[in-house]
Coordinates of C-alpha atoms and ligand atoms in Angstrom, one line a residue:
M1 CA -7.3 -18.4 -12.4
R2 CA -4.3 -16.3 -13.1
G3 CA -3.1 -14.0 -10.4
I4 CA -1.1 -10.8 -10.7
R5 CA 1.6 -9.3 -8.5
F6 CA -0.7 -6.4 -7.8
F7 CA 1.6 -4.5 -5.6
A8 CA 4.6 -4.9 -7.9
L9 CA 2.5 -3.5 -10.7
A10 CA 1.2 -0.7 -8.6
A11 CA 4.8 0.2 -7.7
L12 CA 5.7 0.5 -11.3
L13 CA 3.0 3.0 -11.8
G14 CA 4.7 5.2 -9.3
A15 CA 7.7 5.3 -11.7
R16 CA 5.7 6.5 -14.6
P17 CA 5.6 10.1 -15.5
A18 CA 2.3 11.7 -14.6
L19 CA -0.1 11.8 -17.5
S20 CA -0.5 15.1 -19.0
Q21 CA -4.0 16.2 -18.5
A22 CA -6.0 16.6 -21.7
T23 CA -7.8 19.6 -20.5
A24 CA -9.0 22.9 -21.9
P25 CA -7.9 25.4 -19.3
D26 CA -10.5 27.9 -20.2
L27 CA -13.4 25.6 -19.3
P28 CA -15.5 27.3 -16.6
F29 CA -16.1 24.5 -14.1
R30 CA -14.0 21.9 -12.3
I31 CA -15.4 18.9 -10.5
P32 CA -13.3 16.8 -8.1
V33 CA -13.1 13.2 -9.1
L34 CA -11.4 11.2 -6.4
V35 CA -9.9 7.7 -6.3
Y36 CA -9.1 5.5 -3.3
H37 CA -7.3 2.2 -3.5
L38 CA -6.4 0.4 -0.3
I39 CA -8.2 1.5 2.9
G40 CA -6.2 0.5 6.0
E41 CA -4.3 1.4 9.1
K42 CA -2.0 4.0 7.7
D43 CA -1.6 6.2 4.6
S44 CA 0.7 4.6 2.0
R45 CA 1.5 5.1 -1.6
W46 CA -1.6 3.3 -2.6
G47 CA -3.6 3.5 0.6
R48 CA -5.7 5.8 2.7
S49 CA -6.0 5.4 6.4
R50 CA -9.4 4.9 7.9
D51 CA -9.2 8.1 9.8
G52 CA -8.0 9.9 6.7
L53 CA -11.1 8.6 4.8
R54 CA -13.3 9.8 7.7
R55 CA -11.7 13.2 7.6
D56 CA -12.0 13.4 3.8
L57 CA -15.8 12.8 4.0
E58 CA -16.2 15.4 6.8
L59 CA -14.1 18.0 4.8
L60 CA -16.1 17.4 1.6
Y61 CA -19.4 17.7 3.5
E62 CA -18.3 20.9 5.3
R63 CA -17.2 22.4 2.0
G64 CA -20.7 21.8 0.6
Y65 CA -19.9 18.8 -1.6
R66 CA -22.3 15.9 -2.1
P67 CA -21.5 12.6 -3.9
I68 CA -22.7 11.5 -7.3
T69 CA -21.6 8.4 -9.3
V70 CA -19.6 8.5 -12.5
S71 CA -22.7 7.6 -14.5
Q72 CA -24.6 10.5 -13.0
L73 CA -21.8 12.8 -14.0
V74 CA -22.0 11.5 -17.6
D75 CA -25.8 11.9 -17.5
R76 CA -25.6 15.3 -15.9
Q77 CA -27.9 14.0 -13.3
F78 CA -27.1 16.1 -10.3
D79 CA -29.5 15.0 -7.6
I80 CA -27.9 16.9 -4.8
P81 CA -29.3 19.7 -2.6
A82 CA -29.5 23.2 -4.0
G83 CA -26.4 25.2 -3.4
T84 CA -24.1 22.2 -3.1
S85 CA -21.5 20.9 -5.5
P86 CA -21.0 17.4 -6.9
V87 CA -18.0 15.2 -6.0
V88 CA -17.3 11.9 -7.7
I89 CA -15.7 9.3 -5.4
T90 CA -14.3 6.1 -6.8
F91 CA -12.9 3.0 -5.1
D92 CA -10.6 0.8 -7.3
D93 CA -9.4 -2.8 -7.0
A94 CA -12.1 -4.3 -4.6
S95 CA -9.7 -5.0 -1.7
P96 CA -11.0 -6.5 1.6
G97 CA -10.2 -3.2 3.4
Q98 CA -12.8 -1.4 1.2
F99 CA -15.6 -3.7 2.2
S100 CA -15.3 -6.4 4.9
Y101 CA -17.7 -8.5 6.9
I102 CA -17.5 -9.6 10.5
E103 CA -19.2 -12.9 11.3
Q104 CA -20.8 -13.2 14.7
N105 CA -23.0 -16.1 15.6
G106 CA -23.6 -16.9 12.0
L107 CA -24.7 -13.4 11.1
L108 CA -22.7 -11.1 8.9
E109 CA -22.2 -7.4 9.8
I110 CA -20.4 -4.9 7.8
D111 CA -17.1 -4.1 9.4
P112 CA -17.4 -0.5 10.6
N113 CA -13.7 -0.1 10.0
S114 CA -13.8 -1.0 6.4
G115 CA -14.3 1.6 3.7
V116 CA -18.0 0.8 3.2
G117 CA -18.6 0.7 6.9
I118 CA -17.0 4.1 7.3
W119 CA -19.1 5.5 4.4
L120 CA -22.4 4.1 5.7
A121 CA -21.8 5.5 9.2
F122 CA -21.2 8.8 7.6
S123 CA -24.3 8.7 5.3
R124 CA -26.4 7.6 8.3
A125 CA -25.3 10.7 10.3
H126 CA -25.7 13.0 7.3
P127 CA -28.9 12.1 5.5
D128 CA -28.2 14.4 2.5
W129 CA -25.0 12.6 1.8
R130 CA -26.3 9.7 -0.2
D131 CA -24.8 6.4 -1.0
R132 CA -23.4 7.4 -4.3
A133 CA -19.9 6.3 -5.2
T134 CA -18.4 4.1 -8.0
F135 CA -16.7 0.8 -7.2
C136 CA -14.3 -0.4 -9.9
L137 CA -14.2 -4.1 -9.3
L138 CA -11.7 -6.9 -9.8
P139 CA -13.3 -10.4 -9.5
G140 CA -10.2 -12.4 -9.7
A141 CA -6.9 -10.7 -8.8
S142 CA -4.5 -11.8 -6.2
A143 CA -4.0 -10.7 -2.6
G144 CA -7.8 -10.7 -1.9
H145 CA -8.5 -8.2 -4.7
A146 CA -11.4 -10.3 -5.7
F147 CA -14.8 -8.8 -5.0
F148 CA -13.4 -7.5 -1.6
G149 CA -11.6 -10.6 -0.3
D150 CA -11.4 -14.3 -0.7
K151 CA -9.7 -17.4 0.6
G152 CA -9.7 -16.1 4.2
I153 CA -7.5 -13.1 3.4
D154 CA -8.2 -10.5 6.1
G155 CA -10.8 -12.8 7.5
Q156 CA -13.0 -12.6 4.3
K157 CA -14.6 -15.7 2.9
T158 CA -14.9 -16.5 -0.7
E159 CA -18.6 -17.2 -0.4
W160 CA -19.3 -13.6 0.8
R161 CA -18.1 -12.0 -2.4
L162 CA -21.2 -11.9 -4.6
R163 CA -23.3 -10.7 -1.6
K164 CA -21.0 -7.7 -1.2
V165 CA -21.4 -6.7 -4.8
R166 CA -25.1 -7.1 -4.7
F167 CA -25.3 -5.0 -1.5
L168 CA -23.4 -2.2 -3.2
A169 CA -25.8 -2.2 -6.1
E170 CA -28.9 -2.3 -3.9
Q171 CA -27.6 0.7 -1.9
G172 CA -27.3 2.8 -5.1
F173 CA -23.6 2.6 -5.5
E174 CA -22.3 2.2 -9.0
L175 CA -20.5 -1.0 -10.1
C176 CA -17.7 -0.4 -12.5
N177 CA -15.5 -2.8 -14.4
H178 CA -11.7 -2.9 -13.8
T179 CA -11.0 -6.1 -15.8
L180 CA -10.7 -9.7 -14.5
W181 CA -7.4 -9.5 -12.8
H182 CA -6.0 -6.1 -13.4
A183 CA -4.2 -6.9 -16.7
R184 CA -1.9 -4.3 -18.2
L185 CA -4.0 -3.9 -21.3
N186 CA -1.1 -2.4 -23.3
K187 CA 0.7 -5.7 -23.2
Y188 CA -2.0 -7.9 -24.7
S189 CA -3.5 -8.9 -28.0
D190 CA -6.9 -7.5 -29.0
A191 CA -8.4 -10.9 -28.1
V192 CA -7.1 -10.9 -24.6
V193 CA -8.0 -7.3 -24.0
Q194 CA -11.6 -8.1 -24.9
E195 CA -11.6 -11.3 -22.8
Q196 CA -10.3 -9.4 -19.7
V197 CA -13.0 -6.9 -20.0
A198 CA -15.8 -9.4 -20.8
R199 CA -14.8 -11.7 -18.0
G200 CA -15.0 -8.8 -15.6
L201 CA -18.5 -8.1 -16.8
L202 CA -19.6 -11.7 -16.6
A203 CA -18.4 -11.8 -12.9
I204 CA -20.5 -8.7 -12.1
D205 CA -23.4 -10.2 -13.9
S206 CA -23.1 -13.3 -11.8
A207 CA -23.6 -11.1 -8.7
V208 CA -26.3 -8.8 -10.1
A209 CA -27.9 -10.4 -13.1
G210 CA -28.7 -7.9 -15.9
Y211 CA -26.7 -5.0 -14.3
R212 CA -25.6 -2.6 -17.0
V213 CA -22.0 -1.7 -16.3
R214 CA -21.4 1.8 -17.8
T215 CA -18.0 2.7 -16.5
F216 CA -14.7 1.1 -17.1
A217 CA -11.5 1.9 -15.2
L218 CA -8.2 1.2 -17.0
P219 CA -5.8 -0.8 -14.8
L220 CA -2.9 1.4 -14.0
G221 CA -4.3 3.9 -16.5
L222 CA -2.9 1.9 -19.4
W223 CA -4.8 1.9 -22.6
P224 CA -4.8 -1.1 -24.9
T225 CA -2.9 -0.7 -28.1
N226 CA -6.2 -0.6 -29.9
H227 CA -7.7 2.2 -27.8
A228 CA -11.2 1.6 -29.1
L229 CA -11.3 -1.8 -27.3
A230 CA -11.4 0.0 -23.9
L231 CA -14.8 1.5 -25.0
T232 CA -16.4 -1.3 -27.0
G233 CA -15.7 -4.9 -27.9
R234 CA -16.9 -8.4 -28.0
W235 CA -15.8 -11.8 -26.7
T236 CA -17.3 -15.3 -26.8
D237 CA -16.8 -17.7 -24.0
P238 CA -15.3 -20.8 -25.6
H239 CA -16.8 -23.1 -23.0
S240 CA -20.4 -21.8 -22.8
G241 CA -20.5 -20.2 -26.2
R242 CA -22.0 -17.2 -24.5
A243 CA -21.2 -13.9 -26.4
V244 CA -20.5 -10.8 -24.4
E245 CA -20.6 -7.4 -26.1
Y246 CA -19.7 -4.2 -24.2
R247 CA -19.9 -0.5 -24.8
F248 CA -19.0 1.8 -21.9
D249 CA -20.2 5.4 -21.4
A250 CA -17.2 6.4 -19.3
I251 CA -13.5 5.6 -19.1
L252 CA -11.6 6.3 -15.9
E253 CA -7.9 7.1 -16.0
V254 CA -5.7 6.9 -12.9
T255 CA -3.9 10.2 -12.5
G256 CA -5.0 13.7 -12.5
A257 CA -3.6 17.1 -11.8
L258 CA -4.8 19.0 -8.8
S259 CA -7.2 21.0 -10.9
G260 CA -10.2 18.8 -10.9
T261 CA -12.0 17.3 -13.9
P262 CA -12.9 20.0 -16.4
Y263 CA -16.6 20.2 -16.8
G264 CA -18.5 22.0 -19.5
P265 CA -18.8 21.8 -23.2
G266 CA -15.4 20.1 -23.6
F267 CA -16.1 17.4 -20.9
N268 CA -14.8 14.1 -22.2
P269 CA -16.4 11.1 -20.4
R270 CA -14.1 8.8 -22.2
S271 CA -11.1 10.1 -20.4
I272 CA -11.9 11.1 -16.9
H273 CA -8.9 11.8 -14.8
R274 CA -9.0 11.3 -11.1
T275 CA -7.1 12.5 -8.1
Q276 CA -5.8 10.0 -5.6
V277 CA -6.4 11.3 -2.1
I278 CA -3.1 11.3 -0.2
G279 CA -1.9 13.4 2.7
E280 CA -3.6 16.7 2.7
N281 CA -4.1 17.0 -1.0
L282 CA -7.9 17.0 -0.9
R283 CA -7.9 20.3 0.9
T284 CA -5.5 21.7 -1.7
L285 CA -7.6 20.3 -4.5
L286 CA -10.8 21.9 -3.1
D287 CA -9.0 25.3 -2.6
E288 CA -7.8 25.2 -6.3
I289 CA -11.2 24.3 -7.6
E290 CA -13.1 26.9 -5.5
P291 CA -13.0 29.7 -8.2
H292 CA -14.2 27.2 -10.8
R293 CA -16.6 25.4 -8.6
F294 CA -19.8 23.9 -10.1
R295 CA -23.1 24.4 -8.5
P296 CA -25.9 22.8 -10.6
R297 CA -28.6 24.7 -8.8
Ligands
ZN301 ZN1 -6.5 -0.7 -10.2

């Protein structure tokens, strides 16, 4: 299995100019769509500290936000309490820090200091904060970015991977494809692009058979040369002869301005921009959205 130098690629992204947001400024509503990458000890260019994540959830809750998945956003399915507003929270790259197990006497417990552990503690304490977030998965990238850790990286065993993915689906979280190993899709042929996407889907299917993946997150926000292949395509496994066809309902980009995703008649589910939560920018984002805040009921 090929690996990638994930962090080197991620660093490159920092050098790219911010994508201009394809928004219509006169749209009436804005919805925060957030993205987290690494969850760890400290904030970093691509990481959120555990305490930062806890504070983010508290802040969103206090401000009257409740989570929905990307698919729910696309379907306009706002199953949140009356008077509250939707927030979409996404977790990219399937690192061990997002979801780790602790093994004790042969039993597996979710590490309360991993992203999922922090989330579950919060949702238990706040019953109207449901387990609704979107995890954009990598099954086979390097540095443990393989369904939340493999090969003993950060104490995570390879054989725990599918169980983690299944757990997320059973809880009601959404599983999203992020390719097989985070390939820069603008660098590859149409055939390789479709293979990367299809192999990501096959891996999710091996964890949750029959799961319909509706959301695709572009690695590093890079579109394939043939844009249409991010949305729909086909690939046949040369070994098994199994054909995989895909068609996504939502495409996630990486960057977004501090204005929130425009929501209304011009909402484009095939280019959803997200805001990476860093420092105190969540508070700023919510302040900016406030005049355009969406309350479904
Ligand atoms: Zn990524």
